[in-house]
PDB file of C-alpha atoms in Angstrom:
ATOM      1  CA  UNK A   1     127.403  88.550 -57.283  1.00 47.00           C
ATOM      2  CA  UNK A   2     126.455  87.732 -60.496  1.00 52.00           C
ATOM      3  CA  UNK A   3     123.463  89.951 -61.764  1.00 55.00           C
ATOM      4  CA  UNK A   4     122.267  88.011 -64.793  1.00 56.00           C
ATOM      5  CA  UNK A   5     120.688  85.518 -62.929  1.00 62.00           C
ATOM      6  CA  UNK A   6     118.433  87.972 -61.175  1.00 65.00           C
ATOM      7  CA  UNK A   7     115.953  89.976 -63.673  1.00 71.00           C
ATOM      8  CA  UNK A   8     115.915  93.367 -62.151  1.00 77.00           C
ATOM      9  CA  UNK A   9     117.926  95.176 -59.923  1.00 81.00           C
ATOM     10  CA  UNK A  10     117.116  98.611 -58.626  1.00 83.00           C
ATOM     11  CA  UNK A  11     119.198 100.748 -55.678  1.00 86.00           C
ATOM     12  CA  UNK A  12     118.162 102.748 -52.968  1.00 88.00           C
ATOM     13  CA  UNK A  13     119.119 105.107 -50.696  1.00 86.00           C
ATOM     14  CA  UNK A  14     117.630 106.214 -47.318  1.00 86.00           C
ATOM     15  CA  UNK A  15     118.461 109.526 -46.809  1.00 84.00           C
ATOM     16  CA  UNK A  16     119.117 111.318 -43.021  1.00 83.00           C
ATOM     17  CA  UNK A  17     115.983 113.452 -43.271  1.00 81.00           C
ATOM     18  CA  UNK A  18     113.982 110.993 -45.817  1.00 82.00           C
ATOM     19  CA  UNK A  19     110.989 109.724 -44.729  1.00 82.00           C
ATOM     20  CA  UNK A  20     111.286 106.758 -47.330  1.00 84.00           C
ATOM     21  CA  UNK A  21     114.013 105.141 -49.254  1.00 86.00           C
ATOM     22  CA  UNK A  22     114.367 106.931 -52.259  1.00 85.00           C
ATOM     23  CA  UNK A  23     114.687 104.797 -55.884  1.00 86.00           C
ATOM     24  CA  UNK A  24     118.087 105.653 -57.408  1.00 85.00           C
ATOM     25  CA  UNK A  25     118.448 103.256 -60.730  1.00 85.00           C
ATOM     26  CA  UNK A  26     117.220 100.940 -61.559  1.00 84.00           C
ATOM     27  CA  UNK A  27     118.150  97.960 -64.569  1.00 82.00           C
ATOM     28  CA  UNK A  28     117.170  94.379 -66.243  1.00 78.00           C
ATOM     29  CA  UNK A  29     120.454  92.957 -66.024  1.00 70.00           C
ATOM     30  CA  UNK A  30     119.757  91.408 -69.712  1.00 69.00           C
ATOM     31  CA  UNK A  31     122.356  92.426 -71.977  1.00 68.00           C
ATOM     32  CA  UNK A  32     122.003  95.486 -74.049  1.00 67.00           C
ATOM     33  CA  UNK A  33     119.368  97.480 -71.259  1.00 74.00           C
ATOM     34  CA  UNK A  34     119.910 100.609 -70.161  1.00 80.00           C
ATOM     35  CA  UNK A  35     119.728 101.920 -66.467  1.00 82.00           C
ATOM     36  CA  UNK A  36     117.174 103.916 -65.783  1.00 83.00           C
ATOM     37  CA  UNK A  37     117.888 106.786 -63.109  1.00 85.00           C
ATOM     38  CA  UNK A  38     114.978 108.222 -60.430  1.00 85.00           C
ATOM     39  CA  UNK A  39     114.838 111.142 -58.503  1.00 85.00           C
ATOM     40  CA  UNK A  40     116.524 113.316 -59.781  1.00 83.00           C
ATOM     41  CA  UNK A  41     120.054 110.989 -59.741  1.00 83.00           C
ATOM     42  CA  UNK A  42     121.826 111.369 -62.979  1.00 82.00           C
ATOM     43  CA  UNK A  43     123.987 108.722 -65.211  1.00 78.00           C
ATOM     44  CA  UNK A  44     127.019 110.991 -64.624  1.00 81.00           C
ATOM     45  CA  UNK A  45     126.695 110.925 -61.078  1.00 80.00           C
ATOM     46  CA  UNK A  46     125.822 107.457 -60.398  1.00 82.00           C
ATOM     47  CA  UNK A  47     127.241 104.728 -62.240  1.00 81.00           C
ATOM     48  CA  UNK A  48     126.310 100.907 -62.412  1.00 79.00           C
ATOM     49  CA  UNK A  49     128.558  97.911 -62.773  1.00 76.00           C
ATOM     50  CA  UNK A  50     127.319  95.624 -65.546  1.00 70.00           C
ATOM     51  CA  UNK A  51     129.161  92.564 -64.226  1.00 71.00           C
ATOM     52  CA  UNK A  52     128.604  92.716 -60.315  1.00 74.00           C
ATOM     53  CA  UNK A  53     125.500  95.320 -59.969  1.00 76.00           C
ATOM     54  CA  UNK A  54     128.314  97.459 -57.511  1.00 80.00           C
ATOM     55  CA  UNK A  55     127.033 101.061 -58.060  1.00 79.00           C
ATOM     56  CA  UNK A  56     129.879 104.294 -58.032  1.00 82.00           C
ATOM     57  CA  UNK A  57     129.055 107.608 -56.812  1.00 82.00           C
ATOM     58  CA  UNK A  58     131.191 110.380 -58.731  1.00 81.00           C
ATOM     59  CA  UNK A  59     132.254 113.518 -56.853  1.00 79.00           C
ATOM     60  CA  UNK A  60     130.634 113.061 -53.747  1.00 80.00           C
ATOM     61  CA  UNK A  61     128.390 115.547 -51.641  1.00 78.00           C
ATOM     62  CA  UNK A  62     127.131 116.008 -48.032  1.00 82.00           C
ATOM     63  CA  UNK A  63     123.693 115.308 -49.472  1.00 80.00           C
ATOM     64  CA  UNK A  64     124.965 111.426 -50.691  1.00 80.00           C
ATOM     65  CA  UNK A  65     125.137 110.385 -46.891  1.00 84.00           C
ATOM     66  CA  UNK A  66     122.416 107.561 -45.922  1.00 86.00           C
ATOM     67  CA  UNK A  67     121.554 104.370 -45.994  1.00 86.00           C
ATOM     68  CA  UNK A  68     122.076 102.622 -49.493  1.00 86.00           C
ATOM     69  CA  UNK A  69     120.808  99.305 -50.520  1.00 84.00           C
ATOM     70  CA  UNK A  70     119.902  97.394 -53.873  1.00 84.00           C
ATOM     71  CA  UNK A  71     117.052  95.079 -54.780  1.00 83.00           C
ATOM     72  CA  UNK A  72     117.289  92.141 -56.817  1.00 81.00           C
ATOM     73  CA  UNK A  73     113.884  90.638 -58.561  1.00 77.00           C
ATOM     74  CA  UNK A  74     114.676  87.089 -59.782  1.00 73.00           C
ATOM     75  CA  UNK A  75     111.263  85.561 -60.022  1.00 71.00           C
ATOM     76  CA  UNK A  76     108.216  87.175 -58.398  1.00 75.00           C
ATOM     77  CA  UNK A  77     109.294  88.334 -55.232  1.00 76.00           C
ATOM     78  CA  UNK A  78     112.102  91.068 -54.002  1.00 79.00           C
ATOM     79  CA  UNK A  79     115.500  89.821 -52.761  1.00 79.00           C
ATOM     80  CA  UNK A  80     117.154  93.119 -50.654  1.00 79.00           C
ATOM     81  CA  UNK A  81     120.783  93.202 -50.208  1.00 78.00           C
ATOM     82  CA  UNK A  82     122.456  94.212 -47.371  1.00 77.00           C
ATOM     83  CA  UNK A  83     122.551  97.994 -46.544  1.00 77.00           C
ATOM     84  CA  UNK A  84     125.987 100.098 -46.519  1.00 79.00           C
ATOM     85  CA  UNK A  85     125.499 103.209 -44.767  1.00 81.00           C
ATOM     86  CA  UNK A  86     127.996 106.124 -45.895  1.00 80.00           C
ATOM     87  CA  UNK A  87     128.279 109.496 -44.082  1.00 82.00           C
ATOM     88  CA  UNK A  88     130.195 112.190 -45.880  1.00 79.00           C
ATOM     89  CA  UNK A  89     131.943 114.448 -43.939  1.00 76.00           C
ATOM     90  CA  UNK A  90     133.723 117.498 -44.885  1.00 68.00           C
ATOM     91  CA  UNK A  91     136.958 115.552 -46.642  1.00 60.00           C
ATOM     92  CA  UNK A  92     134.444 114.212 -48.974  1.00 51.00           C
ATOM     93  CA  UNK A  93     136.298 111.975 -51.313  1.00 50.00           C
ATOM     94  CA  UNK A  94     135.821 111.900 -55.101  1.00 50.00           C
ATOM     95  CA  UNK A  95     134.308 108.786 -55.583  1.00 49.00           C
ATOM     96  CA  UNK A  96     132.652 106.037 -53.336  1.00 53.00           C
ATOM     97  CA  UNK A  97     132.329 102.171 -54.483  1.00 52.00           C
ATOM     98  CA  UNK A  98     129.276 100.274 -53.253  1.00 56.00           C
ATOM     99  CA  UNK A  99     128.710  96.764 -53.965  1.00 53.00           C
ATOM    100  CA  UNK A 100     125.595  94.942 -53.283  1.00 51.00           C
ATOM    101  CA  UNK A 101     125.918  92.168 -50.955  1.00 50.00           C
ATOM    102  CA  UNK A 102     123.003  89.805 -52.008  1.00 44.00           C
ATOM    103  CA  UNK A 103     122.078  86.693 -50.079  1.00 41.00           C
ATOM    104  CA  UNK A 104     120.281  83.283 -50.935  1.00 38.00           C
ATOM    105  CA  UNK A 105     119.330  82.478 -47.842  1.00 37.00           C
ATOM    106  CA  UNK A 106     118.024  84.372 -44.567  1.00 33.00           C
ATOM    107  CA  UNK A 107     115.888  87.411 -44.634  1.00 34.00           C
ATOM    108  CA  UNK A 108     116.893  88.993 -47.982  1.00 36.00           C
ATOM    109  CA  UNK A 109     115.339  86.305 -49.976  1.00 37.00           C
ATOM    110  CA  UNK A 110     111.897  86.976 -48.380  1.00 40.00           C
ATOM    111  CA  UNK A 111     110.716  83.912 -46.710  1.00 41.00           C
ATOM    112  CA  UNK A 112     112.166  85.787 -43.270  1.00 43.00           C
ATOM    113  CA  UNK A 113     110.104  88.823 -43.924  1.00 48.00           C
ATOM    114  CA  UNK A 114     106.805  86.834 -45.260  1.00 56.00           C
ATOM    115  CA  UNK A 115     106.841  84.290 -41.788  1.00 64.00           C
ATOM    116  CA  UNK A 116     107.426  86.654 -39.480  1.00 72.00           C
ATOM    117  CA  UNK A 117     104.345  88.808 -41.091  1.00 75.00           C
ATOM    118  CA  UNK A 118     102.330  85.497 -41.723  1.00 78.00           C
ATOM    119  CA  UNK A 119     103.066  84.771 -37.886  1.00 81.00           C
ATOM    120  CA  UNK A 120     101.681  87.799 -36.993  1.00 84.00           C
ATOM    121  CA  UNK A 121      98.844  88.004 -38.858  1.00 86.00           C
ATOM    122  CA  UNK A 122      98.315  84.422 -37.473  1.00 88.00           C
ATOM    123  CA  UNK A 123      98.313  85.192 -34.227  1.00 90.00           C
ATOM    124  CA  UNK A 124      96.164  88.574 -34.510  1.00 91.00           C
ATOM    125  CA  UNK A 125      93.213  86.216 -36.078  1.00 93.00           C
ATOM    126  CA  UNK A 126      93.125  83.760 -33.275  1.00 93.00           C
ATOM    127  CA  UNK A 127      92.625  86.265 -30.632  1.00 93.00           C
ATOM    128  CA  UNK A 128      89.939  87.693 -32.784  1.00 94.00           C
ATOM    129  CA  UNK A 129      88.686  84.055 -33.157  1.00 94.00           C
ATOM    130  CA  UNK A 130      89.056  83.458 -29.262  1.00 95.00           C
ATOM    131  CA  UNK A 131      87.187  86.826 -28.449  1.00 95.00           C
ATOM    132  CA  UNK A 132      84.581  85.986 -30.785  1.00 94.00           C
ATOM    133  CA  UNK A 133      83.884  82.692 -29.331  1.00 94.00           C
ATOM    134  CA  UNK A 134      83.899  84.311 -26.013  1.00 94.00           C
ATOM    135  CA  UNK A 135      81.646  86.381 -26.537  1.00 93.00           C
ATOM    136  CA  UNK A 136      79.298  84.485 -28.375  1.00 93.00           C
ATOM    137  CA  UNK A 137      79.661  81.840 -25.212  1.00 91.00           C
ATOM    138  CA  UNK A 138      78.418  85.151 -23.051  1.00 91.00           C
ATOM    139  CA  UNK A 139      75.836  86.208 -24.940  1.00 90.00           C
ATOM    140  CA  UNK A 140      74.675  82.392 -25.709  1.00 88.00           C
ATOM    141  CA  UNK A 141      74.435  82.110 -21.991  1.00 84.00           C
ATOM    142  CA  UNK A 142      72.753  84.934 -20.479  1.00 83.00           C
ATOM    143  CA  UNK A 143      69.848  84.568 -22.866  1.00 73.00           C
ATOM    144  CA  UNK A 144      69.314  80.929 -21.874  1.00 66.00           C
ATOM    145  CA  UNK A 145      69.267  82.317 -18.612  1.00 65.00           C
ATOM    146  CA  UNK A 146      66.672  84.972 -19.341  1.00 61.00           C
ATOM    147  CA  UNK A 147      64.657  82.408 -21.163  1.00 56.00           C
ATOM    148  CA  UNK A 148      64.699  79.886 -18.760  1.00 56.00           C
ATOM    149  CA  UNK A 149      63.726  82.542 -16.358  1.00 54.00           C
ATOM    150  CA  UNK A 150      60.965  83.327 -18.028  1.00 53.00           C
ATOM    151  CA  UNK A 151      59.693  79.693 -18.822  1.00 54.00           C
ATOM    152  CA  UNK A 152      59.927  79.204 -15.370  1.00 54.00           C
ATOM    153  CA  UNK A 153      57.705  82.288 -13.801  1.00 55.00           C
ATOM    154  CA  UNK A 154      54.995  81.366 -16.713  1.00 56.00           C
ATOM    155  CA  UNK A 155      54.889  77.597 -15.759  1.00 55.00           C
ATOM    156  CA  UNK A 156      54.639  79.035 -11.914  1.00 56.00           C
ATOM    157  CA  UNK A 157      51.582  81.242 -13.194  1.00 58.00           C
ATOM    158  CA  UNK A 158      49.990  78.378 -14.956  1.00 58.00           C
ATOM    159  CA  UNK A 159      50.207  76.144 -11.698  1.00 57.00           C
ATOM    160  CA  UNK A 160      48.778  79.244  -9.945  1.00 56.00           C
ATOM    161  CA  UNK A 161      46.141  79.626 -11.996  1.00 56.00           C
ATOM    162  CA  UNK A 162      44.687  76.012 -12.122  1.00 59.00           C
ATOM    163  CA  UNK A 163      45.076  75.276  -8.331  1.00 62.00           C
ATOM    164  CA  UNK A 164      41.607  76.838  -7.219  1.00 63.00           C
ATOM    165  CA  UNK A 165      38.778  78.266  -9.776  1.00 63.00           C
ATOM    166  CA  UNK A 166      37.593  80.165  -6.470  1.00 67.00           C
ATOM    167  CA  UNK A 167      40.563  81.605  -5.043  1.00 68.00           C
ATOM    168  CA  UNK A 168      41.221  85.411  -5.425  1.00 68.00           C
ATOM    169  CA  UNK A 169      43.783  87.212  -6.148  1.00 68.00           C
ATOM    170  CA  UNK A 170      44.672  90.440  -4.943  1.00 72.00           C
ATOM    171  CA  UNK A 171      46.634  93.010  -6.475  1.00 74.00           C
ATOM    172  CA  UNK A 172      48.176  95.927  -4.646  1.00 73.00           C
ATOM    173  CA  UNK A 173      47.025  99.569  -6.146  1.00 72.00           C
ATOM    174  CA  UNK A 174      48.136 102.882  -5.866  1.00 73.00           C
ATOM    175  CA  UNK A 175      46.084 105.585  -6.292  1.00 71.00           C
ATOM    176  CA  UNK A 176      46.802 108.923  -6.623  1.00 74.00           C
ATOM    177  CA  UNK A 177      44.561 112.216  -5.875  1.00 73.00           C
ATOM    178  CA  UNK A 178      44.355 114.592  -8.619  1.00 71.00           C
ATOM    179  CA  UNK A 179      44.524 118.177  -7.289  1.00 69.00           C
ATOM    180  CA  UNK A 180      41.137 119.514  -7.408  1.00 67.00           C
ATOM    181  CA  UNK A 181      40.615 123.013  -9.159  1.00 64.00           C
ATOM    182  CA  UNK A 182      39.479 125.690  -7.202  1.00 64.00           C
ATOM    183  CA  UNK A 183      35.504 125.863  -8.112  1.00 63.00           C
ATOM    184  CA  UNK A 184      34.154 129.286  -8.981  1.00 62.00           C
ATOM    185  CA  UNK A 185      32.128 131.159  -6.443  1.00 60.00           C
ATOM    186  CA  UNK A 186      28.664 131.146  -7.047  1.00 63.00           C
ATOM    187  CA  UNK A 187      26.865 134.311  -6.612  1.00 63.00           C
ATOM    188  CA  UNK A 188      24.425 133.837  -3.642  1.00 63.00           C
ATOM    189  CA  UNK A 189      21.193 135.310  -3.721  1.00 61.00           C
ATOM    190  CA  UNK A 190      20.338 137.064  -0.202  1.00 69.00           C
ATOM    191  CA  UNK A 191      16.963 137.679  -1.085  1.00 68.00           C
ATOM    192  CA  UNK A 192      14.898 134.468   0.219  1.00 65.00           C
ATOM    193  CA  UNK A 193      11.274 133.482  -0.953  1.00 67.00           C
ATOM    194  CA  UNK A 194       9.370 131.198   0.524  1.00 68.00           C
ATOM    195  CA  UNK A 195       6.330 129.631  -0.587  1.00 70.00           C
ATOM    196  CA  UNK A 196       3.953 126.762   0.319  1.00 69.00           C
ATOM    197  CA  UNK A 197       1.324 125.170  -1.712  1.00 73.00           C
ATOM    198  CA  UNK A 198      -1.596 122.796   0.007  1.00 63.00           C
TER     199      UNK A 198
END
């Protein structure tokens, strides 16, 4: 791979027991730049080939095992190599050579990643466009329903109404008997007078 036609490269590596891919260098592959080195990964650890962007781990430890990958920025989007997963064992050997593997075409060079998510997305805004329009359908026709309802059982009032100036109508009623309260006892006199005038 040649690096100078891409503007950046940076490599990662996707530890066992990492939640997320961890930055370990990263470089403008313009001549005279430095690499700059990310959590807590050191130039005399990690080493990066000028010509091909292949990175070298020196003396190797049980914590270097995971996923590694690098990422290449040649305009305004991120090209991602193909991963190389190394698991040290026990026998760990001195050194370990990893070169990136960068594609053109496929997924790394992001149109894979961006139709797949643009087909999603797609998709998850016509169903919300379908339910939408469903219910708006619904809701469009149960109130026509209630309306006509209602402009039917006035017009039947009306008709009522101007059939017969002398006709009654009768209304059913319901009434209810309030509980009387217990009157007080009057005090009766026993003494009785009677009188007569002529």
């Amino acid at each position: 791979m040649q690096i100078r036609k891409y503007g950046y490269l940076s490599w990662f590596r996707h530890g066992p027991n990492e939640s997320v891919p961890l930055c370990i260098l990263s470089v403008y592959t313009a001549e005279g730049s430095e690499a700059s080195y990310h959590n807590g990964f050191r130039h005399e650890r990690v080493k990066v080939n000028r010509t091909d962007g292949a990175i070298e781990i020196i003396n190797v430890h049980l914590s270097d095992s995971g996923l590694y990958f690098c990422g290449a920025m040649p305009d305004n989007h991120v090209i991602f190599g193909t991963a190389t997963f190394i698991q040290v064992g026990d026998n760990a050997t001195p050194a370990a050579d990893i070169s990136p593997k960068v594609s053109e075409e496929g997924d790394c060079n992001g149109t894979g990643f961006s139709s797949s998510l643009l087909l999603a997305l797609g998709g998850v805004i016509t169903t919300q466009l379908i339910v939408i329009l469903i219910l708006l359908y619904r809701a469009a026709h149960t109130s026509g329903k209630k309306l006509n309802s209602g402009k039917t059982s006035q017009k039947h009032s009306e008709d009522k109404q101007n059939e017969d100036p002398d006709m009654l109508n009768y209304a059913a009623l319901n009434f209810t008997q309030n509980k009387r309260k217990p009157q007080r006892q009057q005090d009766l006199d026993t003494h009785v007078v009677y009188a007569a005038t002529r």
